[in-house]
mmCIF file of C-alpha atoms in Angstrom:
data_model
loop_
_atom_site.group_PDB
_atom_site.id
_atom_site.type_symbol
_atom_site.label_atom_id
_atom_site.label_comp_id
_atom_site.label_asym_id
_atom_site.label_seq_id
_atom_site.Cartn_x
_atom_site.Cartn_y
_atom_site.Cartn_z
ATOM 1 C CA MET A 1 3.845 -32.367 -14.733
ATOM 2 C CA ILE A 2 2.972 -30.017 -17.571
ATOM 3 C CA PRO A 3 -0.807 -30.387 -17.159
ATOM 4 C CA ILE A 4 -0.436 -29.628 -13.434
ATOM 5 C CA LEU A 5 1.599 -26.503 -14.139
ATOM 6 C CA ALA A 6 -0.936 -25.388 -16.709
ATOM 7 C CA ALA A 7 -3.751 -25.795 -14.202
ATOM 8 C CA MET A 8 -1.867 -23.780 -11.585
ATOM 9 C CA ALA A 9 -1.175 -21.026 -14.062
ATOM 10 C CA ALA A 10 -4.866 -20.829 -14.855
ATOM 11 C CA LEU A 11 -5.636 -20.324 -11.165
ATOM 12 C CA LEU A 12 -3.204 -17.454 -10.752
ATOM 13 C CA PRO A 13 -4.856 -14.038 -10.747
ATOM 14 C CA ALA A 14 -4.310 -12.545 -14.160
ATOM 15 C CA THR A 15 -6.140 -9.328 -13.308
ATOM 16 C CA ALA A 16 -4.482 -8.453 -10.031
ATOM 17 C CA GLY A 17 -3.240 -4.985 -9.171
ATOM 18 C CA GLY A 18 -1.361 -3.689 -6.167
ATOM 19 C CA GLN A 19 1.654 -1.658 -5.269
ATOM 20 C CA SER A 20 3.922 -0.071 -2.757
ATOM 21 C CA MET A 21 5.123 3.472 -2.284
ATOM 22 C CA SER A 22 7.939 5.176 -0.454
ATOM 23 C CA PRO A 23 8.276 7.322 1.470
ATOM 24 C CA MET A 24 5.042 7.083 3.457
ATOM 25 C CA ARG A 25 5.855 9.948 5.838
ATOM 26 C CA GLY A 26 7.519 13.271 5.284
ATOM 27 C CA GLU A 27 7.885 16.898 6.280
ATOM 28 C CA VAL A 28 8.650 19.605 3.774
ATOM 29 C CA VAL A 29 9.716 23.215 4.242
ATOM 30 C CA SER A 30 9.193 25.557 1.314
ATOM 31 C CA PHE A 31 9.970 29.201 0.590
ATOM 32 C CA ASP A 32 7.500 29.200 -2.305
ATOM 33 C CA ASP A 33 3.704 29.193 -2.365
ATOM 34 C CA ARG A 34 3.900 25.532 -3.380
ATOM 35 C CA PHE A 35 5.839 22.566 -2.163
ATOM 36 C CA ALA A 36 7.128 19.495 -3.908
ATOM 37 C CA VAL A 37 7.360 15.870 -2.843
ATOM 38 C CA ARG A 38 8.977 13.077 -4.785
ATOM 39 C CA VAL A 39 7.495 9.648 -4.193
ATOM 40 C CA PHE A 40 8.440 6.280 -5.613
ATOM 41 C CA PRO A 41 5.519 3.972 -6.426
ATOM 42 C CA GLY A 42 6.576 0.372 -6.841
ATOM 43 C CA ASN A 43 5.138 -2.645 -8.591
ATOM 44 C CA PRO A 44 5.620 -5.819 -6.519
ATOM 45 C CA TYR A 45 4.257 -8.092 -9.245
ATOM 46 C CA GLY A 46 5.931 -10.062 -11.935
ATOM 47 C CA HIS A 47 3.940 -8.280 -14.623
ATOM 48 C CA ARG A 48 3.145 -4.719 -15.663
ATOM 49 C CA ILE A 49 0.356 -2.840 -13.921
ATOM 50 C CA ARG A 50 -1.258 0.562 -14.360
ATOM 51 C CA ILE A 51 -0.787 2.963 -11.497
ATOM 52 C CA GLU A 52 -2.365 6.304 -10.664
ATOM 53 C CA VAL A 53 -1.019 8.823 -8.170
ATOM 54 C CA LYS A 54 -3.529 11.137 -6.471
ATOM 55 C CA VAL A 55 -3.421 13.777 -3.767
ATOM 56 C CA TYR A 56 -6.033 14.088 -1.030
ATOM 57 C CA ASP A 57 -6.487 16.288 2.015
ATOM 58 C CA GLN A 58 -6.971 14.965 5.533
ATOM 59 C CA SER A 59 -10.644 14.240 4.814
ATOM 60 C CA PHE A 60 -9.807 12.427 1.588
ATOM 61 C CA ARG A 61 -11.112 15.211 -0.590
ATOM 62 C CA PRO A 62 -9.118 15.504 -3.820
ATOM 63 C CA VAL A 63 -6.459 18.233 -3.852
ATOM 64 C CA ALA A 64 -5.547 20.056 -7.043
ATOM 65 C CA ALA A 65 -1.877 19.315 -7.588
ATOM 66 C CA GLU A 66 0.614 18.852 -10.382
ATOM 67 C CA ILE A 67 1.507 15.176 -10.591
ATOM 68 C CA MET A 68 4.157 14.151 -13.055
ATOM 69 C CA PRO A 69 3.210 11.594 -14.227
ATOM 70 C CA ALA A 70 -0.223 11.022 -12.722
ATOM 71 C CA SER A 71 -0.910 7.743 -14.512
ATOM 72 C CA PHE A 72 1.525 5.278 -16.019
ATOM 73 C CA MET A 73 2.342 1.670 -16.662
ATOM 74 C CA LEU A 74 4.992 0.243 -14.364
ATOM 75 C CA GLY A 75 7.060 -2.784 -15.216
ATOM 76 C CA ALA A 76 7.502 -5.883 -13.095
ATOM 77 C CA ASP A 77 9.347 -5.348 -9.803
ATOM 78 C CA ALA A 78 10.063 -1.764 -10.793
ATOM 79 C CA SER A 79 9.577 1.632 -9.237
ATOM 80 C CA ARG A 80 9.837 5.095 -10.668
ATOM 81 C CA PRO A 81 9.908 8.632 -9.286
ATOM 82 C CA VAL A 82 6.795 10.771 -9.390
ATOM 83 C CA LEU A 83 7.007 14.487 -8.661
ATOM 84 C CA VAL A 84 4.032 15.980 -6.839
ATOM 85 C CA VAL A 85 3.735 19.774 -6.547
ATOM 86 C CA VAL A 86 1.034 20.999 -4.181
ATOM 87 C CA PRO A 87 -0.035 24.628 -3.641
ATOM 88 C CA PHE A 88 -0.293 25.930 -0.087
ATOM 89 C CA ALA A 89 -3.549 27.614 -1.146
ATOM 90 C CA GLY A 90 -2.915 30.522 1.200
ATOM 91 C CA ALA A 91 -2.177 28.368 4.234
ATOM 92 C CA ALA A 92 1.070 28.454 6.202
ATOM 93 C CA GLU A 93 0.926 24.712 6.711
ATOM 94 C CA ARG A 94 -0.690 21.928 4.742
ATOM 95 C CA LYS A 95 -1.179 18.233 5.389
ATOM 96 C CA VAL A 96 -1.845 16.042 2.401
ATOM 97 C CA ARG A 97 -2.011 12.391 1.540
ATOM 98 C CA ILE A 98 -0.268 11.265 -1.607
ATOM 99 C CA CYS A 99 -1.741 7.963 -2.700
ATOM 100 C CA THR A 100 -0.652 5.344 -5.177
ATOM 101 C CA GLU A 101 -3.613 3.389 -6.540
ATOM 102 C CA SER A 102 -3.808 0.323 -8.676
ATOM 103 C CA ILE A 103 -6.369 0.284 -11.447
ATOM 104 C CA PRO A 104 -8.707 -2.699 -11.077
ATOM 105 C CA PHE A 105 -9.337 -4.648 -14.222
ATOM 106 C CA PRO A 106 -12.974 -5.406 -15.058
ATOM 107 C CA GLY A 107 -14.304 -8.932 -15.128
ATOM 108 C CA GLN A 108 -15.414 -9.878 -11.638
ATOM 109 C CA ASN A 109 -18.257 -8.415 -9.655
ATOM 110 C CA THR A 110 -16.203 -7.460 -6.596
ATOM 111 C CA GLN A 111 -13.000 -5.759 -7.581
ATOM 112 C CA ILE A 112 -10.246 -4.787 -5.198
ATOM 113 C CA ARG A 113 -8.422 -1.502 -5.545
ATOM 114 C CA ALA A 114 -5.220 -1.333 -3.526
ATOM 115 C CA GLN A 115 -4.238 2.093 -2.287
ATOM 116 C CA ILE A 116 -1.031 3.069 -0.500
ATOM 117 C CA CYS A 117 -1.107 6.529 1.038
ATOM 118 C CA GLY A 118 1.730 8.564 2.471
ATOM 119 C CA LYS A 119 1.128 11.415 4.904
ATOM 120 C CA PHE A 120 3.066 14.606 4.280
ATOM 121 C CA LEU A 121 3.254 17.832 6.245
ATOM 122 C CA ALA A 122 4.448 20.991 4.518
ATOM 123 C CA ARG A 123 5.324 24.310 6.141
ATOM 124 C CA ARG A 124 5.798 27.598 4.344
ATOM 125 C CA LEU A 125 8.571 29.924 5.525
ATOM 126 C CA MET B 1 73.967 -21.653 17.119
ATOM 127 C CA GLY B 2 74.621 -19.805 20.373
ATOM 128 C CA PHE B 3 74.580 -16.485 18.532
ATOM 129 C CA GLY B 4 71.265 -17.438 16.870
ATOM 130 C CA ARG B 5 69.662 -18.147 20.260
ATOM 131 C CA LEU B 6 70.894 -14.795 21.594
ATOM 132 C CA ARG B 7 69.381 -12.927 18.664
ATOM 133 C CA VAL B 8 65.960 -14.589 19.104
ATOM 134 C CA ALA B 9 66.014 -13.895 22.830
ATOM 135 C CA THR B 10 66.813 -10.224 22.240
ATOM 136 C CA PHE B 11 63.948 -9.843 19.780
ATOM 137 C CA SER B 12 61.565 -11.403 22.269
ATOM 138 C CA VAL B 13 62.590 -8.938 24.966
ATOM 139 C CA VAL B 14 62.060 -6.003 22.632
ATOM 140 C CA CYS B 15 58.552 -7.170 21.784
ATOM 141 C CA ALA B 16 57.650 -7.833 25.391
ATOM 142 C CA THR B 17 58.810 -4.468 26.694
ATOM 143 C CA ALA B 18 57.377 -2.228 23.951
ATOM 144 C CA PRO B 19 54.643 -0.005 25.374
ATOM 145 C CA ALA B 20 51.058 -0.817 24.154
ATOM 146 C CA SER B 21 49.776 2.008 22.001
ATOM 147 C CA ALA B 22 46.473 0.464 20.698
ATOM 148 C CA ALA B 23 43.189 2.112 21.620
ATOM 149 C CA THR B 24 39.544 1.334 20.918
ATOM 150 C CA GLN B 25 37.107 3.719 19.409
ATOM 151 C CA GLY B 26 33.439 2.903 18.773
ATOM 152 C CA VAL B 27 32.048 3.616 15.342
ATOM 153 C CA LEU B 28 28.409 4.579 15.547
ATOM 154 C CA PHE B 29 25.946 3.331 12.955
ATOM 155 C CA GLU B 30 22.457 4.780 12.872
ATOM 156 C CA ALA B 31 19.421 3.922 10.815
ATOM 157 C CA THR B 32 15.780 4.872 10.630
ATOM 158 C CA VAL B 33 13.282 2.510 9.085
ATOM 159 C CA SER B 34 10.316 4.428 7.759
ATOM 160 C CA PRO B 35 6.855 2.888 7.592
ATOM 161 C CA VAL B 36 6.515 0.829 4.429
ATOM 162 C CA CYS B 37 3.459 -1.002 3.170
ATOM 163 C CA THR B 38 2.978 -3.218 0.154
ATOM 164 C CA LEU B 39 -0.434 -4.455 -0.986
ATOM 165 C CA THR B 40 -0.705 -7.247 -3.515
ATOM 166 C CA VAL B 41 -4.147 -8.115 -4.815
ATOM 167 C CA GLY B 42 -4.441 -11.878 -5.122
ATOM 168 C CA ASP B 43 -8.089 -12.516 -5.878
ATOM 169 C CA ASN B 44 -11.016 -10.299 -6.632
ATOM 170 C CA GLY B 45 -14.270 -11.320 -4.971
ATOM 171 C CA LEU B 46 -17.496 -12.839 -6.173
ATOM 172 C CA MET B 47 -20.938 -11.985 -4.821
ATOM 173 C CA VAL B 48 -23.998 -14.174 -5.199
ATOM 174 C CA ALA B 49 -27.650 -13.378 -4.598
ATOM 175 C CA SER B 50 -29.680 -14.715 -1.693
ATOM 176 C CA PRO B 51 -32.826 -16.739 -2.527
ATOM 177 C CA ASP B 52 -35.075 -13.767 -1.691
ATOM 178 C CA LEU B 53 -32.916 -11.508 -3.901
ATOM 179 C CA GLN B 54 -32.514 -8.945 -1.133
ATOM 180 C CA THR B 55 -28.857 -9.653 -0.465
ATOM 181 C CA LEU B 56 -25.859 -9.814 -2.739
ATOM 182 C CA SER B 57 -22.936 -11.177 -0.773
ATOM 183 C CA SER B 58 -19.481 -12.684 -1.057
ATOM 184 C CA LYS B 59 -20.246 -14.657 2.120
ATOM 185 C CA LEU B 60 -23.063 -16.732 0.656
ATOM 186 C CA GLY B 61 -22.508 -20.191 -0.734
ATOM 187 C CA GLY B 62 -20.921 -19.970 -4.154
ATOM 188 C CA GLY B 63 -19.512 -16.534 -3.415
ATOM 189 C CA GLY B 64 -15.928 -15.749 -2.588
ATOM 190 C CA ALA B 65 -13.923 -13.173 -0.685
ATOM 191 C CA GLY B 66 -11.231 -11.063 -2.239
ATOM 192 C CA HIS B 67 -7.693 -11.568 -0.966
ATOM 193 C CA VAL B 68 -4.896 -9.035 -0.676
ATOM 194 C CA GLY B 69 -1.372 -9.711 0.515
ATOM 195 C CA LEU B 70 0.012 -7.152 2.960
ATOM 196 C CA ALA B 71 3.638 -6.671 3.953
ATOM 197 C CA THR B 72 4.677 -3.879 6.271
ATOM 198 C CA THR B 73 7.382 -2.643 8.591
ATOM 199 C CA GLY B 74 4.619 -1.617 11.010
ATOM 200 C CA GLY B 75 3.412 1.820 12.015
ATOM 201 C CA VAL B 76 0.682 1.847 9.373
ATOM 202 C CA GLU B 77 -3.089 1.707 9.300
ATOM 203 C CA ILE B 78 -5.241 -0.596 7.189
ATOM 204 C CA SER B 79 -8.818 0.220 6.213
ATOM 205 C CA VAL B 80 -11.480 -0.223 3.552
ATOM 206 C CA ASP B 81 -13.348 2.663 1.957
ATOM 207 C CA PRO B 82 -17.119 2.920 1.643
ATOM 208 C CA VAL B 83 -18.144 1.557 -1.731
ATOM 209 C CA THR B 84 -18.767 4.320 -4.243
ATOM 210 C CA ALA B 85 -17.996 2.790 -7.626
ATOM 211 C CA VAL B 86 -20.865 0.443 -8.409
ATOM 212 C CA THR B 87 -22.271 -0.682 -11.730
ATOM 213 C CA VAL B 88 -25.826 -2.029 -11.673
ATOM 214 C CA PRO B 89 -28.135 -3.260 -14.431
ATOM 215 C CA PRO B 90 -30.626 -0.743 -15.853
ATOM 216 C CA ALA B 91 -33.535 -2.596 -14.250
ATOM 217 C CA ASP B 92 -32.183 -1.920 -10.760
ATOM 218 C CA ALA B 93 -33.564 1.459 -9.784
ATOM 219 C CA THR B 94 -33.661 1.057 -6.004
ATOM 220 C CA ALA B 95 -31.046 1.931 -3.429
ATOM 221 C CA THR B 96 -28.559 -0.621 -2.137
ATOM 222 C CA THR B 97 -26.567 -0.454 1.075
ATOM 223 C CA TRP B 98 -23.047 -1.744 0.447
ATOM 224 C CA THR B 99 -20.982 -2.932 3.414
ATOM 225 C CA PRO B 100 -17.318 -3.774 2.856
ATOM 226 C CA THR B 101 -15.439 -5.563 5.629
ATOM 227 C CA TYR B 102 -12.024 -7.144 6.038
ATOM 228 C CA ALA B 103 -10.113 -9.468 8.321
ATOM 229 C CA LEU B 104 -6.373 -10.069 8.732
ATOM 230 C CA SER B 105 -4.579 -13.330 9.280
ATOM 231 C CA GLY B 106 -0.907 -14.161 9.364
ATOM 232 C CA SER B 107 1.530 -11.915 11.220
ATOM 233 C CA HIS B 108 -1.412 -9.713 12.132
ATOM 234 C CA SER B 109 -4.669 -11.076 13.456
ATOM 235 C CA VAL B 110 -7.737 -8.873 13.083
ATOM 236 C CA ALA B 111 -11.301 -10.143 13.277
ATOM 237 C CA GLU B 112 -13.705 -9.098 10.537
ATOM 238 C CA THR B 113 -14.355 -5.374 10.778
ATOM 239 C CA GLY B 114 -15.271 -2.358 8.724
ATOM 240 C CA SER B 115 -13.182 0.040 10.800
ATOM 241 C CA ALA B 116 -9.576 1.091 10.399
ATOM 242 C CA THR B 117 -6.926 -0.893 12.287
ATOM 243 C CA GLN B 118 -3.517 0.310 13.391
ATOM 244 C CA LEU B 119 -0.758 -2.200 12.649
ATOM 245 C CA ASP B 120 2.205 -1.496 14.908
ATOM 246 C CA ASP B 121 4.118 -4.710 14.294
ATOM 247 C CA PRO B 122 6.028 -5.675 11.161
ATOM 248 C CA GLY B 123 5.103 -8.760 9.186
ATOM 249 C CA SER B 124 3.168 -10.242 6.307
ATOM 250 C CA SER B 125 -0.536 -10.992 6.400
ATOM 251 C CA THR B 126 -3.472 -11.795 4.185
ATOM 252 C CA VAL B 127 -6.363 -9.343 4.026
ATOM 253 C CA THR B 128 -9.655 -11.140 3.387
ATOM 254 C CA VAL B 129 -12.195 -8.716 1.915
ATOM 255 C CA HIS B 130 -15.948 -9.243 1.885
ATOM 256 C CA LEU B 131 -18.709 -7.156 0.346
ATOM 257 C CA VAL B 132 -22.416 -7.389 1.123
ATOM 258 C CA GLY B 133 -25.149 -5.428 -0.633
ATOM 259 C CA THR B 134 -28.617 -5.288 0.894
ATOM 260 C CA LYS B 135 -31.988 -4.007 -0.247
ATOM 261 C CA SER B 136 -34.524 -2.737 2.240
ATOM 262 C CA GLY B 137 -38.292 -3.131 2.413
ATOM 263 C CA ALA B 138 -39.788 -4.819 -0.623
ATOM 264 C CA ASP B 139 -36.883 -3.875 -2.908
ATOM 265 C CA SER B 140 -34.836 -6.614 -4.510
ATOM 266 C CA PHE B 141 -31.914 -7.041 -6.855
ATOM 267 C CA ALA B 142 -32.749 -7.186 -10.554
ATOM 268 C CA ALA B 143 -31.454 -9.540 -13.208
ATOM 269 C CA GLY B 144 -28.187 -8.404 -14.746
ATOM 270 C CA ASP B 145 -24.557 -7.783 -13.931
ATOM 271 C CA TYR B 146 -23.400 -5.981 -10.803
ATOM 272 C CA GLU B 147 -19.896 -4.728 -10.270
ATOM 273 C CA ALA B 148 -18.496 -2.953 -7.200
ATOM 274 C CA THR B 149 -14.999 -1.845 -6.303
ATOM 275 C CA VAL B 150 -13.661 -2.050 -2.764
ATOM 276 C CA THR B 151 -10.654 0.091 -1.951
ATOM 277 C CA VAL B 152 -8.200 -1.435 0.528
ATOM 278 C CA ARG B 153 -5.978 1.280 1.929
ATOM 279 C CA CYS B 154 -2.698 1.125 3.796
ATOM 280 C CA GLU B 155 -1.409 4.438 5.083
#
């Protein structure tokens, strides 16, 4: 029994990374020239993983935003709040994607990066 | 004993003639389930070179696809990004065309594609990810280590 368990453990992916995030949709109204969204990245694994949170526009170009924290280690089966503050950049309305990305670990020649993106619409009053 | 029977009978009459005052009122419960998506990387992939060294592929014998678990409430879109993060050996100075594809099996069934797919239904599926690199003309892959990252996106 023990040798079989040991063999199975060796087959399990030790370098995996993935995640979830909520919410994945949202609308924000702001009186300021910036708006804030709080998202909750989650780690569905039984081990710690490194997570990055990034903001993109509708064409997946990076958007300058304050992300607190932008990169962190997340414990097994845990989630934590991340505050994202995005400037309107002169626009009355802004659509952004806030994405939670796993950091692939090196070691194999095709690595998978899992990315969960939420779509958020902000309007300035 | 006769008095006892009279008392019971009187009580029964009182209960039977009392006007019914109960009423029903519905209590409304509402809920909204937002789109949720969880990706769990199971296996990274492995590419091998073709005999003519013009293709590096996870589909060739000895290679292997990457696998990602997907769980969703539906109302999301799954896609793979064009490959941008590639590490090649110094001897490889020629261009490579990288083509990532994916297929879904399980609650969702999607044939191998490189395009985005809308997933309206809830469920759990496995995303099988392939990557193929090709050289054109007389170019070929050089000896050394190659490493490419495929981004699987759920939004």
